[in-house]
Short mmCIF file of N, CA and C in Angstrom, two decimals:
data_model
loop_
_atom_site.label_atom_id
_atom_site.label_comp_id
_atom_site.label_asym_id
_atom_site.label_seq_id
_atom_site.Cartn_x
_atom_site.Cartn_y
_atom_site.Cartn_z
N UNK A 152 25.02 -251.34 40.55
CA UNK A 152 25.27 -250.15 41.33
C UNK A 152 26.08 -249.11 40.55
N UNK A 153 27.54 -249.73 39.71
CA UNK A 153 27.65 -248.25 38.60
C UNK A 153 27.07 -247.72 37.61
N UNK A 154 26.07 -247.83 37.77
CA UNK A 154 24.66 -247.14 36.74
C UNK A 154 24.20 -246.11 37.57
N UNK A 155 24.21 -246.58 38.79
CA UNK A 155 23.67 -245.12 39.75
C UNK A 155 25.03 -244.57 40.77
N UNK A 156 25.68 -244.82 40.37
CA UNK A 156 27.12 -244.12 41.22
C UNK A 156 27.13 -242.84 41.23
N UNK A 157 26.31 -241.94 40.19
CA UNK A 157 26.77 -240.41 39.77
C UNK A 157 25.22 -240.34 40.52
N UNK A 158 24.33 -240.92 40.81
CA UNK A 158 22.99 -240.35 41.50
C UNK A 158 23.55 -240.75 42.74
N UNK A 159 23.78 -241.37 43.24
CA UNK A 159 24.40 -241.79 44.56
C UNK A 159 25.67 -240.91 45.04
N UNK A 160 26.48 -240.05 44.00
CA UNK A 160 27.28 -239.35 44.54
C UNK A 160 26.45 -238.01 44.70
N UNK A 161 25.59 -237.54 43.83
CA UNK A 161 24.53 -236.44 44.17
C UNK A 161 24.11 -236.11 45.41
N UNK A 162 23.36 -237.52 45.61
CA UNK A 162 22.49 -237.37 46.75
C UNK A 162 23.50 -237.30 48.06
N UNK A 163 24.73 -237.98 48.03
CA UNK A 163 25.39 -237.14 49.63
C UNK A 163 26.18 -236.25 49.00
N UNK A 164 26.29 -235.42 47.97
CA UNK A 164 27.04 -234.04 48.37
C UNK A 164 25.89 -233.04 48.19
N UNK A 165 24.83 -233.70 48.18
CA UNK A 165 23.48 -232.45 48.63
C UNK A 165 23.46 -232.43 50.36
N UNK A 166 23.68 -234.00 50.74
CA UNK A 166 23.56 -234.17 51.95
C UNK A 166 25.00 -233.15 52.54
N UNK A 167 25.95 -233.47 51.98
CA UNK A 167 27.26 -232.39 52.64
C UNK A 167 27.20 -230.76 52.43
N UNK A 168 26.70 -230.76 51.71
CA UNK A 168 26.50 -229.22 51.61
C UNK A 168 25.46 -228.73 52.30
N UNK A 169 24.24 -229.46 52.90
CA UNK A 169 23.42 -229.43 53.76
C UNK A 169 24.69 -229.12 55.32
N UNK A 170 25.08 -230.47 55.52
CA UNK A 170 26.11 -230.40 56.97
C UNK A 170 27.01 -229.12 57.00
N UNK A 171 27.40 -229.11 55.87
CA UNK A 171 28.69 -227.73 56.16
C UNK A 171 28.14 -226.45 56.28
N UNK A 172 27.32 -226.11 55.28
CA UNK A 172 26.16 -224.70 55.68
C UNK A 172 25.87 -224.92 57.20
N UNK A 173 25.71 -226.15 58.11
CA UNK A 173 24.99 -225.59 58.91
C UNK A 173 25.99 -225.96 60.06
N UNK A 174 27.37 -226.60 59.95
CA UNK A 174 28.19 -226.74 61.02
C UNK A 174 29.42 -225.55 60.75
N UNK A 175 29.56 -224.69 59.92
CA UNK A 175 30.02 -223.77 59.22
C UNK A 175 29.90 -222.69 60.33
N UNK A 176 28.26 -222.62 61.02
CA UNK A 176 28.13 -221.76 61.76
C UNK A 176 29.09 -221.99 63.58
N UNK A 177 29.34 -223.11 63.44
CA UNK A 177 29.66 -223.79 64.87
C UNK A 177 30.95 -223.57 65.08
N UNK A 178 31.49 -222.79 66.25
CA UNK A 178 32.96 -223.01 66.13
C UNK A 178 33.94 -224.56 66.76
N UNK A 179 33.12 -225.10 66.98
CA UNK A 179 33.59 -226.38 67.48
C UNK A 179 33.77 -227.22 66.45
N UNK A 180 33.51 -227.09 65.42
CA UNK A 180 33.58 -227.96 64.07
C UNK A 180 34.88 -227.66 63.51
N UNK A 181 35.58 -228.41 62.90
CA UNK A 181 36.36 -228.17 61.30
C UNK A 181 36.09 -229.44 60.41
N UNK A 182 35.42 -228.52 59.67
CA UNK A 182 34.49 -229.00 58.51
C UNK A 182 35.90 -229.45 56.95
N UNK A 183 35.34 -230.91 56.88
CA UNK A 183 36.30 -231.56 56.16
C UNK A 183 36.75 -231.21 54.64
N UNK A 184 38.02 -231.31 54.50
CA UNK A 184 38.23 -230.66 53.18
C UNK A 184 37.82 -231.12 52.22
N UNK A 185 37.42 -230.68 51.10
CA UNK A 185 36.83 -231.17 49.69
C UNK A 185 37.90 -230.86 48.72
N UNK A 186 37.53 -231.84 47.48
CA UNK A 186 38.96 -231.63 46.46
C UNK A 186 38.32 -232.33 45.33
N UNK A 187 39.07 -232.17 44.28
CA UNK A 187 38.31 -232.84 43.20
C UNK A 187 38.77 -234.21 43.37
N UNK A 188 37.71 -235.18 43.58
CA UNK A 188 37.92 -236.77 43.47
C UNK A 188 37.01 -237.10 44.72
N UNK A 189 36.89 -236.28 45.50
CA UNK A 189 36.16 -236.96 46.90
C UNK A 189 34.79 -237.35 46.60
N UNK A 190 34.77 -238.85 46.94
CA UNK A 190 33.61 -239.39 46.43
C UNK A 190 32.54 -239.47 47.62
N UNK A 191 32.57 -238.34 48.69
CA UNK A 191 31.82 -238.19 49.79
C UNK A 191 30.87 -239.85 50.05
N UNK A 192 31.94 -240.27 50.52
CA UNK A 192 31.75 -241.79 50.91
C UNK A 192 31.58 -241.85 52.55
N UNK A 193 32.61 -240.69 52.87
CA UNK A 193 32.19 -240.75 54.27
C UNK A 193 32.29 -238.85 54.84
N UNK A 194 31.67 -238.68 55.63
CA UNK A 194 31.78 -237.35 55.96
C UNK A 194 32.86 -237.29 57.73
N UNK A 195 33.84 -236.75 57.09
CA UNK A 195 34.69 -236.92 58.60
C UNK A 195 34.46 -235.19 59.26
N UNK A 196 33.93 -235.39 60.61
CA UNK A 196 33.73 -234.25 61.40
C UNK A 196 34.84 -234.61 62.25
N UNK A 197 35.69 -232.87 62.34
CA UNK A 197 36.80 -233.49 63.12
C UNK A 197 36.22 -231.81 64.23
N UNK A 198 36.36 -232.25 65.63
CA UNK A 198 35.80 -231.49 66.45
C UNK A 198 37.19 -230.41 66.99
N UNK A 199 36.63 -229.51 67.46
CA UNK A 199 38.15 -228.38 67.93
C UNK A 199 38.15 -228.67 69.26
N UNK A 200 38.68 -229.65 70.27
CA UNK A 200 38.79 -229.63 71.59
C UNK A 200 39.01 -228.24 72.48
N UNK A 201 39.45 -227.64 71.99
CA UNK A 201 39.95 -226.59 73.07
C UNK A 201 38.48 -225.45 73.35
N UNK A 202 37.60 -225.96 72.05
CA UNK A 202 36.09 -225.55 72.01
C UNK A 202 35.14 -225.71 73.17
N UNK A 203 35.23 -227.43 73.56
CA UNK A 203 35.00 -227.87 74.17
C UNK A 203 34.84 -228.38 75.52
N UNK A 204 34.23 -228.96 76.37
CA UNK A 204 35.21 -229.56 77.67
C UNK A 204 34.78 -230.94 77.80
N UNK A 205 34.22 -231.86 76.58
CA UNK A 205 34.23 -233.19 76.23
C UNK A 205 35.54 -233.25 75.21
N UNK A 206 36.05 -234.95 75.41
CA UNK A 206 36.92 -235.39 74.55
C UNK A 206 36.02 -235.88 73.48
N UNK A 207 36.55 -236.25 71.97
CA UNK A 207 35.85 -237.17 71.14
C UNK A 207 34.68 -238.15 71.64
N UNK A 208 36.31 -239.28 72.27
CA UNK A 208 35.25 -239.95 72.93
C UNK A 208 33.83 -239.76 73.44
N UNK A 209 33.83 -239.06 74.47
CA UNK A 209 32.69 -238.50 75.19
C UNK A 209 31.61 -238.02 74.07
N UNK A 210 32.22 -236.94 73.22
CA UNK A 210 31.34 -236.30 72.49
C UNK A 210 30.57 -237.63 71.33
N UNK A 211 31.21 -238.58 70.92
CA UNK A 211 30.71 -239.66 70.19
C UNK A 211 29.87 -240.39 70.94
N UNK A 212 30.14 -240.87 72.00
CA UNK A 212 29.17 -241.30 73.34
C UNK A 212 28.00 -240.67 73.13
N UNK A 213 27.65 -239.46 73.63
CA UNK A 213 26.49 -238.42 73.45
C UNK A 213 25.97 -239.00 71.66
N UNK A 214 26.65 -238.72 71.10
CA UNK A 214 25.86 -238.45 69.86
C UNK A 214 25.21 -240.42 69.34
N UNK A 215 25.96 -241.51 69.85
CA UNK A 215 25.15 -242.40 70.19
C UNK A 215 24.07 -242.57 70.69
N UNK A 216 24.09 -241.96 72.11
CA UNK A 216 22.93 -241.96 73.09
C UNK A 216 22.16 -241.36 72.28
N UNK A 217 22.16 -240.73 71.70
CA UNK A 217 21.06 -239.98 70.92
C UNK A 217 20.65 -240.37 69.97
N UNK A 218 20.98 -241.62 69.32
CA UNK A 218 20.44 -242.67 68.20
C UNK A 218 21.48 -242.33 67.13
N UNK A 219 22.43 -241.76 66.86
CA UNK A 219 23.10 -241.42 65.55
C UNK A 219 24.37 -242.79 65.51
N UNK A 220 24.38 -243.46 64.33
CA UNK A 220 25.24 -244.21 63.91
C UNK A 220 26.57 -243.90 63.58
N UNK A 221 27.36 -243.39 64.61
CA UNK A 221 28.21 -242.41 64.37
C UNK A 221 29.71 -243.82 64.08
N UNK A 222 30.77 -243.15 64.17
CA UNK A 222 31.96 -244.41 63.79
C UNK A 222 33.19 -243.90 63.99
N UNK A 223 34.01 -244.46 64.26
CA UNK A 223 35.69 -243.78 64.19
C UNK A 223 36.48 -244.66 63.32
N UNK A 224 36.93 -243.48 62.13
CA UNK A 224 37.86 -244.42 61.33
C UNK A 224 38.99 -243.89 61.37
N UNK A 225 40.11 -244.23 60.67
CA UNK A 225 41.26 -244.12 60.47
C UNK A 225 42.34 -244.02 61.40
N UNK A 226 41.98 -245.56 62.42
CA UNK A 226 42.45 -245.22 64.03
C UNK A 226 43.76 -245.62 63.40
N UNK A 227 44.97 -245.18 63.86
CA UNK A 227 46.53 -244.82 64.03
C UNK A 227 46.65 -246.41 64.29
N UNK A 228 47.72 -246.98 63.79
CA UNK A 228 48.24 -248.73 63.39
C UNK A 228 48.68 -249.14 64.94
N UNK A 229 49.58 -247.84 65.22
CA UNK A 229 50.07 -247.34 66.84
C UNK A 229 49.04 -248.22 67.72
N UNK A 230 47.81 -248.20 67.69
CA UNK A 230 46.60 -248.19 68.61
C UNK A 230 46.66 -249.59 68.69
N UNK A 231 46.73 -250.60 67.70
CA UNK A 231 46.49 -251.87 67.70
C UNK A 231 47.32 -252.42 68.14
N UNK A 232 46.76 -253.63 68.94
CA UNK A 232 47.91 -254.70 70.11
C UNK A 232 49.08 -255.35 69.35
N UNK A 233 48.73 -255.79 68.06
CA UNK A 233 50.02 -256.16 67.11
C UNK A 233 50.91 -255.42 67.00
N UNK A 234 50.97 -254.11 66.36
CA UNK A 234 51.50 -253.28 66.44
C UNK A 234 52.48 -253.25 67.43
N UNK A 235 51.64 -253.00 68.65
CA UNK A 235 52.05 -252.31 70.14
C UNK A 235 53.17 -253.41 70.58
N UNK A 236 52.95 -254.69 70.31
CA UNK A 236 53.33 -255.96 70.36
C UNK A 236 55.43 -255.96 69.72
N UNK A 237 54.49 -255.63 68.47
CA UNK A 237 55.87 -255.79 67.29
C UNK A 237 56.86 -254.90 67.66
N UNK A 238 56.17 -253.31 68.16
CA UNK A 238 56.80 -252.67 68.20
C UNK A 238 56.72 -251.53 69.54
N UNK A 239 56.88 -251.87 70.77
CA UNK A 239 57.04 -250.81 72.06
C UNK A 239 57.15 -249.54 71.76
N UNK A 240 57.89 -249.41 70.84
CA UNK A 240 58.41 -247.89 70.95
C UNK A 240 57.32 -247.16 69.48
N UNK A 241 56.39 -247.86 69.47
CA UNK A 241 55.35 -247.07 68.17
C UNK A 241 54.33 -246.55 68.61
N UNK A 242 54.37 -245.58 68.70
CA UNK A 242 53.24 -244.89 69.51
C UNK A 242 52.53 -243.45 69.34
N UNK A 243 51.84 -243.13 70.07
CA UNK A 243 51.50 -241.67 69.23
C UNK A 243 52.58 -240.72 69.60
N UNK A 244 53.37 -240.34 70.02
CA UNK A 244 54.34 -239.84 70.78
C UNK A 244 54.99 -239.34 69.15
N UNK A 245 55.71 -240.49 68.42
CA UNK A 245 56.33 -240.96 67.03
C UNK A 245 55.46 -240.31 66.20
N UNK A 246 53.85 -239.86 65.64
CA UNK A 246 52.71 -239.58 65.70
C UNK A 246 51.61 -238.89 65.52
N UNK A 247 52.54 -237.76 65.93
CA UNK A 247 51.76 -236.72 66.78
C UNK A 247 50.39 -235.92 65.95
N UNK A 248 50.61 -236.38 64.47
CA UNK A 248 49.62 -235.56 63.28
C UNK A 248 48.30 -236.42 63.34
N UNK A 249 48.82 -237.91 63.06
CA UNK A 249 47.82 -239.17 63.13
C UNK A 249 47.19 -239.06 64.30
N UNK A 250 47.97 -239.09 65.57
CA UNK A 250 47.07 -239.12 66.72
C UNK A 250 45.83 -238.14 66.96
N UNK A 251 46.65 -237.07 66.60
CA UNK A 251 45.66 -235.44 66.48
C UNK A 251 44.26 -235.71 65.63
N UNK A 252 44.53 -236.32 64.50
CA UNK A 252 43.36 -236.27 63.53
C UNK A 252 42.08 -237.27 64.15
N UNK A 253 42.74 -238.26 64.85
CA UNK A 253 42.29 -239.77 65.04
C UNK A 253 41.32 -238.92 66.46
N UNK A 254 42.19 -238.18 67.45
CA UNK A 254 41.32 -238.04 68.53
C UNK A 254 40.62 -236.66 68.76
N UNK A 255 40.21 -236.26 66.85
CA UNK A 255 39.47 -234.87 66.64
C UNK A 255 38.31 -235.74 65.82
N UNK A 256 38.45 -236.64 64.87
CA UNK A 256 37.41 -237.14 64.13
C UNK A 256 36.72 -237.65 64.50
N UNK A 257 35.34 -237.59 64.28
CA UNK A 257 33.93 -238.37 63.85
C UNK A 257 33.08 -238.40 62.69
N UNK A 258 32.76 -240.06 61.81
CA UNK A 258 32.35 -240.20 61.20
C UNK A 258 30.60 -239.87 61.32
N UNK A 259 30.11 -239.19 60.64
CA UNK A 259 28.46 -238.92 60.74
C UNK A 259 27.96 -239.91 59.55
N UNK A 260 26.64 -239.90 59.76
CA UNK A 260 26.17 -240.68 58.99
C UNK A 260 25.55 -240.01 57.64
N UNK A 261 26.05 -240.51 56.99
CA UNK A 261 25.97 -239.91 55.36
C UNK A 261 25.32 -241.09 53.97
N UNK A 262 24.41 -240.94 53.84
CA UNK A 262 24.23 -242.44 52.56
C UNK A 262 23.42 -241.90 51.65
N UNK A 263 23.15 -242.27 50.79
CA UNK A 263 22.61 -241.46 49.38
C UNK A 263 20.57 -241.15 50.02
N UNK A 264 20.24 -241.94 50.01
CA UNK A 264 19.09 -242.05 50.17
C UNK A 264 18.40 -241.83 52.04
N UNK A 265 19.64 -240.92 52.45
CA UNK A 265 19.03 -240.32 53.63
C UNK A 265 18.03 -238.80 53.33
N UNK A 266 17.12 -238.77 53.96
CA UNK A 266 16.21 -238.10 54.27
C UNK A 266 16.88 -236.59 54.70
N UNK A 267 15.57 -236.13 54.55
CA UNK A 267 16.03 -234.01 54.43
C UNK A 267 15.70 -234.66 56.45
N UNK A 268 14.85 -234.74 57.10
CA UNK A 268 14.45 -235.34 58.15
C UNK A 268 15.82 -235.95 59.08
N UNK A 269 16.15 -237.15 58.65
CA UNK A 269 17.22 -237.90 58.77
C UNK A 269 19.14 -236.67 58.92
N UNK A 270 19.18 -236.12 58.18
CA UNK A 270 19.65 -234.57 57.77
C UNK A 270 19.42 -233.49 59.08
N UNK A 271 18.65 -233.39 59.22
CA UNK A 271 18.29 -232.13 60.15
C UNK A 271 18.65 -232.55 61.43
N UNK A 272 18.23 -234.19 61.99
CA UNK A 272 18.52 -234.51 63.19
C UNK A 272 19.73 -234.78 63.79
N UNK A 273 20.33 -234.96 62.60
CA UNK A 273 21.80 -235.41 62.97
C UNK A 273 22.58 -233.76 63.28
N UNK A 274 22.32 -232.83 62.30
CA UNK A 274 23.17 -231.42 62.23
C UNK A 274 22.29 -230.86 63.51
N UNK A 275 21.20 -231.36 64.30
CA UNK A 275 20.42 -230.74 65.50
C UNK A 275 21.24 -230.91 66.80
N UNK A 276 20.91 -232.50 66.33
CA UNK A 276 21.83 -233.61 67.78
C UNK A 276 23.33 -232.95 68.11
N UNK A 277 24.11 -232.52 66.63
CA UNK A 277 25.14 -232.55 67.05
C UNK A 277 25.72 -230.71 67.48
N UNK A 278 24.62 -229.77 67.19
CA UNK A 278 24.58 -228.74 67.50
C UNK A 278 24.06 -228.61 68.80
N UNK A 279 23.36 -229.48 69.51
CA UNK A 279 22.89 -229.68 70.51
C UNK A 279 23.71 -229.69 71.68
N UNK A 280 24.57 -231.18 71.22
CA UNK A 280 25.55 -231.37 72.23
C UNK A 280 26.95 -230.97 72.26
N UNK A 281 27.49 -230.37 71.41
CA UNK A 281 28.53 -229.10 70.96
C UNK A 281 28.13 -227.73 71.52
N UNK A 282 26.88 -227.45 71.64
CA UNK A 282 26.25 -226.23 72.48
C UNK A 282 25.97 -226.41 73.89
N UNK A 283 26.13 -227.60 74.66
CA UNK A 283 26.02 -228.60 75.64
C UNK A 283 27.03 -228.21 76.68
N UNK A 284 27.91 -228.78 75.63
CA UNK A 284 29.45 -228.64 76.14
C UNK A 284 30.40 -227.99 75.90
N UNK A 285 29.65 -226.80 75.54
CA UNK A 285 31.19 -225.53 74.66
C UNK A 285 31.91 -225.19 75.55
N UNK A 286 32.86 -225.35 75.53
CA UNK A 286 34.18 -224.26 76.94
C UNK A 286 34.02 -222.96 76.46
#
């Protein structure tokens, strides 16, 4: 696989520059920062609530129902029962940046060898239901 790492990083920042041209137009989006080193491994869509009148949640719901392999990463340590366990007083409250990011993000589906097809439906679906539910 590091023989094709530099074709495999190609093919999703064709795929991201595809997503941002076209969620660029959306004001419900903030479109994730780029920097030198990002190995567009994952594409984090973080949504503007006040855009809206769905939460994440909800809005990830929808974009399931609609076949997209969508994901939530970088949930806050806060969230987990160990945590919560070890420590009562850890919470998003303590937080407030982590929590923000955690309940604006969604992971889209991004992989080298996705389709112009595969591409369009996902930036459709999710223009769809962001246009659905705009406040």
């Amino acid at each position: 696989q590091l023989d094709r790492a530099q074709l495999f990083y190609q093919q999703r920042k064709a795929i991201v520059e595809k997503y941002n041209k076209a969620f660029s137009k959306l004001d419900f989006i903030q479109l994730p920062p780029d920097g030198k080193g990002n190995s567009w491994h994952l594409y984090l869509m973080r949504i503007i609530p006040q855009k809206l009148t769905i939460d994440r949640e909800t809005f990830a719901k929808k974009l399931q129902e609609a076949g997209l392999g969508i994901s939530v990463h970088f949930i806050p340590i806060f969230h987990f029962t160990y945590w919560k366990n070890l420590y009562p007083d850890f919470n998003a409250e303590n937080f407030k940046n982590a929590e923000d990011q955690y309940q604006r993000t969604i992971t889209i589906p991004l992989f080298p060898d996705m389709t112009e097809e595969e591409a369009d439906y996902v930036i459709e679906t999710i223009s769809r239901i962001g246009k659905e539910y705009h406040a």
